[in-house]
XYZ file of C-alpha atoms in Angstrom:
663
model
C 0.000 0.000 0.000
C 1.356 3.390 -0.995
C -1.042 5.495 1.051
C 0.634 7.311 3.944
C -1.343 7.916 7.152
C -1.981 11.644 7.546
C -4.420 13.798 9.556
C -6.043 14.743 6.238
C -6.626 11.082 5.410
C -8.107 10.459 8.845
C -10.479 13.390 8.415
C -11.512 12.148 4.965
C -12.324 8.693 6.367
C -14.325 10.272 9.185
C -16.367 12.247 6.674
C -17.247 8.993 4.866
C -18.174 7.226 8.092
C -20.249 10.138 9.409
C -22.402 10.229 6.299
C -25.451 12.410 5.770
C -25.820 13.484 9.415
C -22.157 14.403 9.892
C -23.154 17.764 11.411
C -25.269 16.080 14.073
C -22.454 13.713 14.999
C -19.896 16.522 15.164
C -22.120 18.692 17.321
C -22.741 15.888 19.814
C -19.026 15.045 20.052
C -18.194 18.703 20.607
C -20.956 19.602 23.047
C -21.413 16.514 25.221
C -19.067 16.852 28.178
C -18.195 13.418 29.584
C -17.214 14.963 32.920
C -20.889 15.793 33.491
C -22.705 12.913 31.789
C -20.429 9.861 32.011
C -21.786 7.200 34.354
C -19.667 7.025 37.523
C -17.679 3.818 37.972
C -18.498 3.723 41.675
C -21.730 4.218 43.589
C -25.030 2.500 44.296
C -27.638 1.498 41.750
C -29.661 4.553 42.755
C -26.614 6.801 42.265
C -26.113 5.502 38.739
C -29.770 5.801 37.835
C -29.874 9.351 39.156
C -26.730 10.261 37.227
C -28.129 8.823 33.991
C -31.415 10.698 34.392
C -29.537 13.938 35.039
C -27.429 13.331 31.934
C -30.566 12.688 29.854
C -32.121 15.951 31.014
C -28.901 17.777 30.192
C -28.946 16.423 26.647
C -32.606 17.377 26.312
C -31.834 20.915 27.501
C -29.100 21.172 24.848
C -31.485 19.680 22.233
C -28.982 16.933 21.537
C -31.417 14.039 21.772
C -35.043 14.924 20.957
C -34.127 16.383 17.566
C -36.998 18.767 17.056
C -39.756 17.476 19.350
C -39.621 20.542 21.564
C -39.664 23.079 18.729
C -42.341 21.639 16.478
C -44.522 19.461 18.634
C -45.189 17.610 15.417
C -44.716 14.139 14.088
C -42.162 15.069 11.452
C -39.140 15.411 13.645
C -35.613 14.681 12.432
C -35.961 10.904 12.246
C -32.447 10.285 10.951
C -31.029 12.746 13.473
C -32.560 10.914 16.454
C -31.088 7.604 15.275
C -27.675 9.155 14.659
C -27.762 10.826 18.095
C -28.474 7.456 19.716
C -25.664 5.840 17.731
C -23.151 8.585 18.531
C -23.854 8.669 22.267
C -23.480 4.858 22.330
C -19.721 5.324 21.977
C -19.772 7.175 25.308
C -22.200 5.397 27.637
C -24.781 2.743 26.818
C -26.898 3.432 29.915
C -27.424 6.994 28.728
C -27.964 5.735 25.178
C -30.711 3.315 26.218
C -32.335 5.945 28.421
C -32.379 8.231 25.366
C -33.803 5.463 23.231
C -36.636 4.779 25.665
C -37.513 8.454 26.039
C -37.157 9.808 22.525
C -37.123 6.762 20.262
C -39.716 4.479 21.878
C -42.019 6.640 24.002
C -41.769 9.740 21.817
C -41.539 7.702 18.640
C -44.720 5.769 19.436
C -46.658 8.990 20.014
C -45.156 10.495 16.862
C -45.888 7.512 14.610
C -49.139 6.207 16.078
C -50.777 9.397 17.337
C -52.759 12.256 15.783
C -51.781 15.949 15.493
C -53.555 16.912 18.723
C -51.674 14.203 20.615
C -48.403 15.321 19.035
C -48.998 18.877 20.199
C -49.972 17.773 23.701
C -47.133 15.377 24.464
C -44.185 15.671 22.055
C -42.863 19.098 23.167
C -42.842 17.889 26.777
C -41.169 14.643 25.704
C -38.457 16.462 23.762
C -37.693 18.836 26.635
C -37.558 16.048 29.211
C -40.426 17.534 31.217
C -42.434 14.396 30.531
C -40.521 11.154 31.041
C -42.165 8.124 29.529
C -42.113 4.356 29.108
C -42.735 1.996 26.223
C -44.843 -0.726 27.819
C -45.017 -3.614 25.380
C -43.218 -6.681 26.778
C -45.109 -8.796 29.320
C -44.034 -11.566 31.657
C -45.718 -14.108 29.408
C -45.100 -12.502 26.017
C -41.956 -11.009 24.565
C -41.586 -11.702 20.860
C -45.233 -12.751 20.439
C -46.714 -9.257 20.574
C -50.058 -10.260 19.057
C -50.750 -12.418 22.115
C -50.283 -9.697 24.742
C -52.843 -10.070 27.538
C -53.231 -6.518 28.842
C -56.693 -5.220 27.915
C -58.110 -1.774 27.134
C -61.920 -1.942 27.270
C -63.986 1.039 26.149
C -66.718 2.232 28.518
C -69.172 4.246 26.420
C -71.002 5.482 29.523
C -67.969 7.458 30.693
C -66.041 7.883 27.443
C -63.007 6.150 28.960
C -60.826 3.121 28.367
C -60.342 0.754 31.289
C -56.837 -0.741 31.379
C -56.413 -4.109 33.087
C -53.729 -6.719 33.675
C -56.027 -9.754 33.989
C -53.315 -12.320 34.704
C -49.912 -12.438 36.332
C -48.347 -13.108 32.952
C -49.871 -9.869 31.607
C -47.655 -7.746 33.881
C -45.465 -5.458 31.809
C -41.806 -6.174 32.557
C -38.284 -4.968 31.724
C -39.834 -1.592 30.935
C -37.236 1.199 30.810
C -38.060 4.252 32.999
C -40.727 2.263 34.887
C -38.910 1.629 38.160
C -37.952 5.219 38.943
C -38.677 8.026 36.494
C -41.575 7.305 34.161
C -44.612 9.553 34.457
C -46.595 8.148 31.548
C -46.420 4.984 29.477
C -47.425 4.055 25.965
C -49.234 0.810 26.823
C -49.833 -1.869 24.201
C -53.044 -3.739 24.921
C -55.853 -5.763 23.371
C -58.479 -3.182 22.428
C -62.053 -4.193 23.280
C -65.072 -2.206 22.079
C -68.763 -2.718 22.903
C -70.109 -3.025 19.357
C -69.861 -5.701 16.714
C -71.153 -3.773 13.680
C -68.039 -2.002 12.497
C -66.240 -4.886 10.816
C -66.185 -4.544 7.010
C -68.479 -6.825 5.025
C -67.059 -10.266 4.445
C -64.757 -10.230 7.493
C -65.676 -12.617 10.255
C -64.241 -12.788 13.739
C -64.929 -15.187 16.597
C -65.070 -12.162 18.877
C -65.491 -9.031 16.747
C -65.299 -6.738 19.757
C -61.616 -7.555 20.121
C -59.738 -5.213 17.795
C -56.237 -6.504 18.398
C -53.205 -4.688 19.739
C -53.415 -0.898 20.039
C -51.450 1.663 22.027
C -52.725 4.080 24.648
C -50.985 6.764 26.680
C -51.504 5.960 30.364
C -50.321 8.062 33.350
C -48.461 5.836 35.803
C -47.146 8.357 38.390
C -48.576 11.523 39.881
C -46.714 14.799 40.306
C -45.265 13.575 43.604
C -43.802 10.500 41.895
C -46.285 8.085 43.459
C -48.087 5.367 41.457
C -51.432 6.438 40.055
C -54.540 4.708 41.461
C -54.777 1.171 40.125
C -51.167 1.176 38.887
C -48.678 -1.150 40.562
C -45.021 -0.452 39.823
C -42.078 -2.734 40.522
C -38.314 -2.695 40.079
C -36.500 -5.375 38.088
C -33.434 -4.571 40.187
C -29.785 -4.935 39.250
C -29.049 -6.305 35.776
C -25.970 -7.735 34.095
C -25.324 -4.296 32.607
C -26.942 -0.896 31.991
C -26.989 0.076 35.680
C -28.210 3.585 34.841
C -31.487 2.356 33.315
C -34.398 1.834 35.715
C -36.164 -1.177 34.255
C -39.324 -2.119 36.063
C -42.727 -3.761 36.009
C -46.184 -2.242 35.534
C -49.594 -3.789 36.126
C -53.043 -2.230 35.911
C -56.248 -2.744 37.865
C -59.194 -0.910 36.292
C -57.101 2.127 35.391
C -59.217 4.635 33.476
C -57.930 6.990 30.782
C -59.859 9.350 28.474
C -60.826 8.175 24.987
C -58.389 10.747 23.583
C -55.464 8.786 25.038
C -55.843 6.084 22.386
C -53.128 6.603 19.772
C -55.583 6.347 16.920
C -53.757 6.784 13.646
C -54.541 3.186 12.655
C -57.594 2.500 14.801
C -60.091 4.928 16.382
C -63.089 4.587 18.690
C -65.808 7.224 18.637
C -67.787 8.410 21.652
C -70.408 5.684 21.175
C -67.730 3.000 21.033
C -67.828 2.377 17.293
C -64.452 1.253 15.998
C -62.994 2.390 12.681
C -59.665 1.963 10.927
C -58.167 3.003 7.592
C -56.870 -0.590 7.318
C -59.556 -3.261 7.043
C -57.419 -6.332 7.698
C -56.633 -6.822 11.420
C -53.399 -8.629 10.557
C -52.230 -5.974 8.131
C -53.207 -3.264 10.626
C -51.122 -4.902 13.348
C -48.018 -5.234 11.208
C -48.434 -1.694 9.869
C -48.527 -0.344 13.415
C -45.413 -2.268 14.415
C -43.691 -1.274 11.192
C -43.877 2.399 12.121
C -41.815 1.582 15.239
C -38.867 0.262 13.245
C -36.775 3.261 14.322
C -35.952 1.586 17.633
C -34.585 -1.503 15.890
C -32.442 0.626 13.557
C -31.129 2.565 16.560
C -30.196 -0.530 18.556
C -28.143 -2.009 15.727
C -26.302 1.255 15.157
C -25.727 1.772 18.872
C -24.223 -1.682 19.300
C -21.827 -1.095 16.416
C -20.855 2.266 17.892
C -19.995 0.644 21.229
C -17.909 -1.934 19.380
C -16.029 0.859 17.597
C -15.194 2.372 20.983
C -13.825 -0.989 22.122
C -11.794 -1.375 18.930
C -10.341 2.108 19.375
C -9.147 1.271 22.869
C -7.795 -2.176 21.980
C -6.050 -1.062 18.776
C -4.370 1.975 20.272
C -3.300 -0.097 23.263
C -1.886 -2.793 20.979
C 0.055 -0.193 19.000
C 1.877 1.032 22.121
C 2.117 -2.080 24.309
C 5.393 -3.947 23.878
C 5.580 -7.692 24.407
C 8.824 -9.730 24.147
C 11.940 -8.868 22.159
C 12.363 -9.239 18.421
C 15.456 -8.931 16.192
C 15.094 -5.145 16.232
C 14.115 -4.707 19.862
C 10.759 -4.942 21.634
C 7.763 -5.855 19.508
C 4.354 -4.249 19.998
C 1.251 -6.400 20.229
C -0.004 -5.047 16.931
C 3.131 -6.238 15.116
C 2.186 -9.859 15.776
C 0.167 -11.500 13.028
C -2.092 -13.215 15.547
C -3.000 -9.856 17.068
C -3.526 -8.314 13.648
C -5.811 -11.222 12.845
C -7.875 -10.421 15.940
C -8.302 -6.701 15.411
C -7.988 -5.793 11.739
C -10.798 -8.003 10.338
C -12.984 -6.723 13.190
C -12.154 -3.145 12.199
C -13.001 -3.994 8.584
C -16.378 -5.369 9.668
C -17.016 -2.274 11.740
C -16.500 -0.164 8.612
C -18.830 -2.401 6.627
C -21.555 -2.113 9.255
C -21.087 1.662 9.496
C -21.730 2.126 5.774
C -24.676 -0.297 5.779
C -26.131 1.502 8.812
C -25.789 4.893 7.121
C -27.705 3.596 4.125
C -30.388 2.114 6.372
C -30.837 5.367 8.325
C -31.221 7.365 5.119
C -33.896 4.935 3.938
C -35.682 5.119 7.303
C -35.657 8.908 7.249
C -36.928 9.027 3.671
C -39.831 6.677 4.393
C -40.887 8.071 7.767
C -40.748 11.729 6.727
C -42.709 11.144 3.509
C -46.365 12.035 3.252
C -48.285 8.959 4.470
C -50.299 8.974 1.273
C -47.108 8.577 -0.749
C -45.482 5.796 1.256
C -44.471 2.688 -0.634
C -45.602 -0.438 1.227
C -42.980 -2.606 -0.433
C -40.246 -0.148 0.541
C -41.574 -0.213 4.112
C -41.429 -4.018 4.204
C -37.894 -4.009 2.819
C -36.902 -1.456 5.467
C -38.356 -3.602 8.252
C -36.606 -6.726 6.973
C -33.249 -5.027 6.575
C -33.536 -3.349 9.964
C -34.292 -6.700 11.602
C -31.396 -8.474 9.921
C -28.833 -5.745 10.485
C -29.854 -5.386 14.120
C -29.336 -9.111 14.668
C -25.950 -9.285 12.964
C -24.641 -5.981 14.338
C -25.498 -6.765 17.949
C -24.049 -10.266 17.710
C -20.848 -8.838 16.250
C -20.671 -6.126 18.915
C -20.749 -8.692 21.700
C -18.112 -10.794 19.973
C -15.850 -7.797 19.332
C -16.096 -6.337 22.832
C -15.084 -9.690 24.312
C -12.274 -9.939 21.773
C -11.060 -6.439 22.690
C -11.115 -7.277 26.389
C -8.969 -10.358 25.778
C -6.691 -8.490 23.378
C -5.768 -6.122 26.215
C -4.897 -8.937 28.618
C -5.391 -8.494 32.324
C -5.388 -4.715 31.912
C -8.493 -5.029 29.783
C -10.306 -6.722 32.660
C -9.984 -3.681 34.899
C -13.084 -1.541 35.333
C -11.072 1.497 34.265
C -10.128 -0.069 30.915
C -13.296 1.232 29.312
C -14.042 -2.271 28.031
C -15.700 -4.270 30.797
C -18.705 -2.003 31.333
C -19.255 -1.664 27.600
C -19.118 -5.432 27.242
C -21.723 -5.946 29.983
C -23.953 -3.145 28.712
C -23.960 -4.372 25.098
C -24.947 -7.902 26.088
C -28.686 -7.214 26.189
C -28.644 -5.556 22.775
C -28.856 -9.077 21.341
C -32.215 -9.492 23.081
C -34.165 -6.248 23.206
C -35.940 -4.686 20.221
C -36.320 -8.268 19.058
C -34.488 -11.467 19.920
C -31.814 -11.996 17.274
C -32.938 -15.504 16.353
C -36.523 -14.334 15.891
C -35.373 -11.358 13.809
C -33.357 -13.530 11.454
C -36.392 -15.769 11.047
C -38.388 -12.674 10.069
C -35.771 -11.871 7.443
C -35.911 -15.427 6.114
C -39.700 -15.305 5.992
C -39.566 -12.145 3.906
C -37.037 -13.686 1.532
C -39.174 -16.795 1.116
C -42.263 -14.667 0.491
C -40.464 -12.800 -2.291
C -39.200 -16.073 -3.683
C -42.661 -17.633 -3.632
C -44.212 -14.637 -5.378
C -41.498 -14.717 -8.016
C -41.687 -18.413 -8.920
C -45.402 -18.964 -8.375
C -46.383 -22.487 -9.273
C -43.377 -23.306 -11.478
C -42.434 -26.970 -11.719
C -38.880 -28.104 -10.956
C -37.660 -27.499 -14.519
C -39.171 -24.038 -14.478
C -37.642 -23.309 -11.078
C -34.204 -24.302 -12.310
C -34.579 -22.160 -15.411
C -35.863 -19.290 -13.291
C -32.974 -19.665 -10.852
C -30.449 -19.507 -13.643
C -31.892 -16.471 -15.366
C -33.920 -14.270 -13.046
C -33.104 -14.920 -9.391
C -30.782 -11.943 -8.934
C -33.085 -9.463 -10.568
C -36.373 -10.531 -8.991
C -35.801 -12.220 -5.649
C -32.669 -10.484 -4.367
C -33.542 -7.084 -2.967
C -30.765 -4.789 -4.070
C -29.308 -1.997 -1.979
C -28.736 1.537 -3.256
C -25.740 0.082 -5.126
C -27.996 -1.859 -7.519
C -26.517 -0.744 -10.854
C -22.918 -0.880 -9.712
C -23.241 -4.331 -8.117
C -25.096 -5.777 -11.094
C -22.172 -4.749 -13.293
C -19.735 -6.423 -10.888
C -21.667 -9.685 -10.876
C -21.923 -9.766 -14.641
C -18.180 -9.102 -14.898
C -17.450 -12.019 -12.577
C -19.548 -14.362 -14.691
C -17.755 -13.460 -17.919
C -14.220 -14.415 -16.926
C -12.093 -17.052 -15.229
C -12.046 -16.191 -11.546
C -9.642 -18.851 -10.302
C -6.941 -16.413 -9.146
C -8.859 -13.236 -8.390
C -9.659 -13.273 -4.674
C -8.905 -9.534 -4.590
C -11.406 -8.943 -7.386
C -14.501 -7.215 -5.985
C -16.639 -8.812 -8.674
C -15.589 -12.293 -7.554
C -16.229 -11.405 -3.919
C -19.729 -10.108 -4.628
C -20.497 -13.149 -6.772
C -19.474 -15.460 -3.892
C -21.787 -13.649 -1.478
C -24.635 -13.747 -3.974
C -24.131 -17.434 -4.800
C -24.287 -18.324 -1.097
C -27.477 -16.351 -0.552
C -29.099 -17.730 -3.700
C -28.268 -21.354 -2.953
C -29.352 -21.187 0.685
C -32.634 -19.492 -0.190
C -33.458 -21.834 -3.067
C -32.816 -24.971 -1.026
C -34.665 -23.553 1.984
C -37.644 -22.800 -0.259
C -37.629 -26.367 -1.576
C -37.576 -27.772 1.952
C -40.336 -25.401 3.046
C -42.507 -26.547 0.166
C -42.300 -30.053 1.567
C -43.131 -28.649 5.000
C -46.461 -27.376 3.651
C -47.758 -30.913 3.317
C -49.257 -33.148 5.976
C -51.035 -32.460 9.251
C -50.490 -29.314 11.280
C -48.203 -31.221 13.636
C -46.216 -32.608 10.694
C -45.940 -29.138 9.165
C -44.624 -27.710 12.446
C -42.095 -30.531 12.764
C -40.948 -29.967 9.197
C -40.632 -26.208 9.767
C -38.758 -26.788 13.012
C -36.361 -29.056 11.161
C -35.536 -26.355 8.596
C -35.038 -23.497 11.081
C -31.233 -23.632 11.061
C -31.309 -23.484 7.260
C -33.549 -20.403 7.336
C -31.224 -18.627 9.758
C -28.248 -19.289 7.471
C -30.176 -17.904 4.489
C -31.055 -14.745 6.415
C -27.473 -14.242 7.544
C -26.174 -14.736 3.998
C -28.647 -12.106 2.800
C -27.459 -9.549 5.344
C -23.799 -10.319 4.598
C -24.455 -9.531 0.957
C -26.354 -6.334 1.750
C -23.477 -5.130 3.941
C -20.846 -5.886 1.300
C -22.820 -4.003 -1.332
C -23.047 -0.926 0.895
C -19.277 -1.004 1.480
C -18.477 -1.588 -2.199
C -20.699 1.324 -3.201
C -18.949 3.608 -0.705
C -15.560 2.710 -2.185
C -16.906 3.285 -5.687
C -18.099 6.784 -4.765
C -14.759 7.906 -3.309
C -12.994 10.579 -5.368
C -9.791 10.911 -3.307
C -7.224 8.367 -4.626
C -5.553 7.842 -1.239
C -8.916 7.347 0.484
C -10.092 4.995 -2.255
C -6.958 2.868 -1.995
C -7.265 2.460 1.754
C -11.006 1.789 1.845
C -10.667 -0.635 -1.052
C -8.290 -2.787 0.965
C -10.440 -2.569 4.083
C -13.387 -3.705 1.963
C -11.297 -6.594 0.624
C -10.485 -7.612 4.182
C -14.163 -7.547 5.146
C -15.257 -9.599 2.145
C -12.493 -12.181 2.422
C -12.907 -12.588 6.176
C -16.578 -13.491 5.639
C -15.657 -15.887 2.826
C -12.961 -17.479 5.005
C -15.419 -17.819 7.879
C -17.710 -19.735 5.519
C -14.950 -21.578 3.648
C -16.300 -24.984 4.641
C -19.672 -24.131 3.101
C -18.113 -22.910 -0.152
C -15.957 -26.054 -0.350
C -18.879 -28.355 0.394
C -20.883 -26.723 -2.382
C -17.935 -26.770 -4.796
C -17.916 -23.014 -5.265
C -14.270 -22.850 -4.202
C -11.434 -25.268 -4.719
C -9.039 -25.955 -1.830
C -6.342 -23.894 -3.555
C -8.684 -20.911 -3.729
C -9.592 -21.320 -0.064
C -5.902 -21.307 0.855
C -5.429 -18.228 -1.306
C -8.175 -16.443 0.627
C -6.370 -17.133 3.910
C -2.953 -16.045 2.636
C -4.470 -12.899 1.126
C -6.071 -11.994 4.469
C -2.664 -12.333 6.116
C -1.143 -10.068 3.469
C -3.912 -7.514 3.922
C -3.348 -7.506 7.683
C 0.338 -6.787 7.102
C -0.478 -4.009 4.614
C -3.056 -2.419 6.894
C -1.028 -2.675 10.091
C 0.550 0.831 9.606
C -2.964 2.218 9.134
C -4.629 0.478 12.073
C -4.534 3.470 14.409
C -5.645 5.768 11.580
C -8.628 3.516 10.922
C -9.830 3.637 14.538
C -8.979 7.318 15.003
C -11.284 7.966 12.048
C -14.185 6.813 14.233
C -13.673 10.266 15.794
C -14.574 9.179 19.315
C -13.167 11.795 21.716
C -10.474 10.428 24.020
C -12.394 11.520 27.094
C -15.421 9.544 25.922
C -13.374 6.345 25.843
C -12.692 6.721 29.565
C -9.822 4.237 29.441
C -6.641 4.184 31.515
C -5.077 1.981 28.820
C -4.461 4.981 26.573
C -1.625 7.472 26.812
C -2.359 10.832 28.363
C -5.181 9.690 30.608
C -5.451 9.744 34.372
C -6.807 7.049 36.652
C -10.367 8.276 36.131
C -10.064 7.629 32.432
C -10.388 11.289 31.465
C -7.900 13.264 29.401
C -5.436 15.162 31.535
C -5.358 18.895 31.093
C -1.590 19.253 31.477
């Protein structure tokens, strides 16, 4: 590599990573003072919760979190800006990040996306300013992923014009609810809506119990001005967790709690004064999934936040490895980062972090475009693609973040195990990201379901010969959902098909073709197995589906791997600076080849690579690690995380508290 690390190169990389909302990221980095908002390492659970709440209110006062709620009081806030704020703060403190997400992304986001203009005006300014702290009360003791089966009820009483909120069973208690144990004043409560009439269902639609309208959301006060539970509301504390000590997760149950009819967030389902239900969406199933789809912002935020925390860990571990000497070599002491084994730990992880950053930027832009569009102009297919991609990226990003933070801890030896390393708390805090906003296994199944649906629509009732012909000629163009890099990637794939690729592991076209072949093969074979699962009794169908689950998860993961590579490849293609292009091109190579190497057994089993090619992939990764070693610190410095945010005693120039020394 001829590129020389320079401050100008670092700044150019940062500009690429920061993307469309670079100004928001820069403002947060400049204006958030870690001395006043960073969670203290010592202190009781109450101390840490109080500190996190104070930090949240400080960010709200500086308008660094709500992104427009306070000024407009409207639904069209800066959607992309709120996600980017969450992601940026995640490099500093995940307790504060999650507290932000609950307040502005979940509570405020639910009101924004599910409410009407009057509700926006009443509650969003207070939410954005931090005067009204709220909860997002969806998960129950008995129901996490299965939202449609929630047991909390909201029954309309036409005589009083109120909804009566009840937790009829122990398993209907809301649990793990952020802000519930200490700070929440109101909650957006997801409940089964029950109305007194049975005449409002459209013609032709039958229901065993037509008065049950499915899951809807209502705004319910849970504490009075003195901080005491409202009548009929029972609040509990989940207590200490494995991480996120600054977040007050708790339980909520309801016993005949009454709220005005106007507290129903009624964008997708309204009840008039007489109790007659109406909705712009006739199908209960479609209505449910449309409502949940508007809440996709939280899922996008969680994936980005996890990746941001991983980037903080990589910054600490890489800079430590570049300065920590270990044993003598022929030319004196050797730093950790000079060892190939250490390079193999950190550099592919850095490459993946870049890949996820570019894929996340693309996802946030899509989210912002869809959620700020006029509802009448929204594309349902684009919304479904957004939901699928958000689910898949969240699953893969959070899994990678947990892997990388553990890797970084180990890469720093015993020093990395110290609380002041800046790694252990991040590792504990990021753990739950694999679970909330959707369990990762469930999310990947959702992705696979979407892929199979597209596949089924594309092939229809084709026989086996037709399927094979279809697979050979149309799969890429019809079934594979392209990213923004559609034209560029199509050209790469076609180029790979027109030439001998035996010795071109550094060829982007060959890399993309490998990713696409894996996705295509896994999806086609999963679809064939699922077709067989459609036969037989219900029990036989379930057993057949259960048997194919691992296959579906692999197909979903292959899909997301391909999406991420395309986003990275497109970013490299758009670079105009030769030095920047050269460096990012090699980082992209390292990402692509590390994924191929990780799946080498699969490629060999399916005869898409010969053993010699597999060995070439491994030797090329080693060569890339050697080439990128002089740029390792540049690559993590380009994440632009302020030193004081890292709060690590492993880095030069920091005191025992992990903050940059002034001298």
